[in-house]
């Protein structure tokens, strides 16, 4: 549950131009584009892919 809340907060920050402008540039770990180029759905898809890659590497 805590992980999901953290990821939701990350997606909200990374896809909100007003909030994002006050942070360092965030590069998507999956497609390597600026996170601001993602909408929330795209950000969630990339985060899900990233989590799957991490899990696969630990198996």
mmCIF file of C-alpha atoms in Angstrom:
data_model
loop_
_atom_site.group_PDB
_atom_site.id
_atom_site.type_symbol
_atom_site.label_atom_id
_atom_site.label_comp_id
_atom_site.label_asym_id
_atom_site.label_seq_id
_atom_site.Cartn_x
_atom_site.Cartn_y
_atom_site.Cartn_z
ATOM 1 C CA UNK A 1 0.000 0.000 0.000
ATOM 2 C CA UNK A 2 2.772 2.453 0.914
ATOM 3 C CA UNK A 3 4.549 1.699 -2.371
ATOM 4 C CA UNK A 4 1.389 2.440 -4.341
ATOM 5 C CA UNK A 5 0.943 5.771 -2.560
ATOM 6 C CA UNK A 6 4.555 6.676 -3.289
ATOM 7 C CA UNK A 7 4.170 5.785 -6.973
ATOM 8 C CA UNK A 8 0.928 7.773 -7.230
ATOM 9 C CA UNK A 9 2.669 10.810 -5.742
ATOM 10 C CA UNK A 10 5.583 10.380 -8.171
ATOM 11 C CA UNK A 11 3.199 10.205 -11.144
ATOM 12 C CA UNK A 12 1.265 13.254 -9.960
ATOM 13 C CA UNK A 13 4.471 15.276 -9.637
ATOM 14 C CA UNK A 14 6.028 13.992 -12.853
ATOM 15 C CA UNK A 15 2.957 14.767 -14.987
ATOM 16 C CA UNK A 16 2.044 18.156 -13.457
ATOM 17 C CA UNK A 17 3.938 21.011 -15.177
ATOM 18 C CA UNK A 18 3.472 23.427 -12.261
ATOM 19 C CA UNK A 19 4.806 21.039 -9.622
ATOM 20 C CA UNK A 20 7.369 19.505 -11.990
ATOM 21 C CA UNK A 21 8.986 22.877 -12.729
ATOM 22 C CA UNK A 22 10.114 23.100 -9.106
ATOM 23 C CA UNK A 23 11.894 19.724 -9.231
ATOM 24 C CA UNK A 24 14.884 18.380 -11.121
ATOM 25 C CA UNK A 25 14.151 16.962 -14.553
ATOM 26 C CA UNK A 26 12.857 13.392 -14.181
ATOM 27 C CA UNK A 27 13.773 10.921 -16.911
ATOM 28 C CA UNK A 28 11.507 7.922 -17.354
ATOM 29 C CA UNK A 29 13.413 4.738 -16.444
ATOM 30 C CA UNK A 30 11.521 2.761 -19.095
ATOM 31 C CA UNK A 31 11.403 4.889 -22.256
ATOM 32 C CA UNK A 32 14.060 7.452 -21.221
ATOM 33 C CA UNK A 33 11.881 10.450 -22.167
ATOM 34 C CA UNK A 34 11.216 13.430 -19.939
ATOM 35 C CA UNK A 35 8.391 12.453 -17.566
ATOM 36 C CA UNK A 36 6.632 15.721 -18.398
ATOM 37 C CA UNK A 37 6.077 14.300 -21.899
ATOM 38 C CA UNK A 38 3.843 11.617 -20.331
ATOM 39 C CA UNK A 39 0.209 11.934 -19.364
ATOM 40 C CA UNK A 40 -0.875 10.070 -16.220
ATOM 41 C CA UNK A 41 -1.862 6.923 -18.120
ATOM 42 C CA UNK A 42 1.478 6.770 -19.953
ATOM 43 C CA UNK A 43 3.378 7.437 -16.737
ATOM 44 C CA UNK A 44 1.526 4.625 -14.987
ATOM 45 C CA UNK A 45 2.266 2.225 -17.875
ATOM 46 C CA UNK A 46 5.982 3.065 -17.773
ATOM 47 C CA UNK A 47 6.114 2.740 -13.985
ATOM 48 C CA UNK A 48 4.340 -0.636 -14.214
ATOM 49 C CA UNK A 49 6.863 -1.814 -16.839
ATOM 50 C CA UNK A 50 9.733 -0.613 -14.658
ATOM 51 C CA UNK A 51 8.382 -2.470 -11.604
ATOM 52 C CA UNK A 52 7.992 -5.635 -13.698
ATOM 53 C CA UNK A 53 11.602 -5.323 -14.929
ATOM 54 C CA UNK A 54 12.859 -4.913 -11.366
ATOM 55 C CA UNK A 55 10.838 -7.898 -10.147
ATOM 56 C CA UNK A 56 12.075 -10.043 -13.061
ATOM 57 C CA UNK A 57 15.685 -9.170 -12.201
ATOM 58 C CA UNK A 58 15.184 -10.333 -8.610
ATOM 59 C CA UNK A 59 13.654 -13.690 -9.600
#
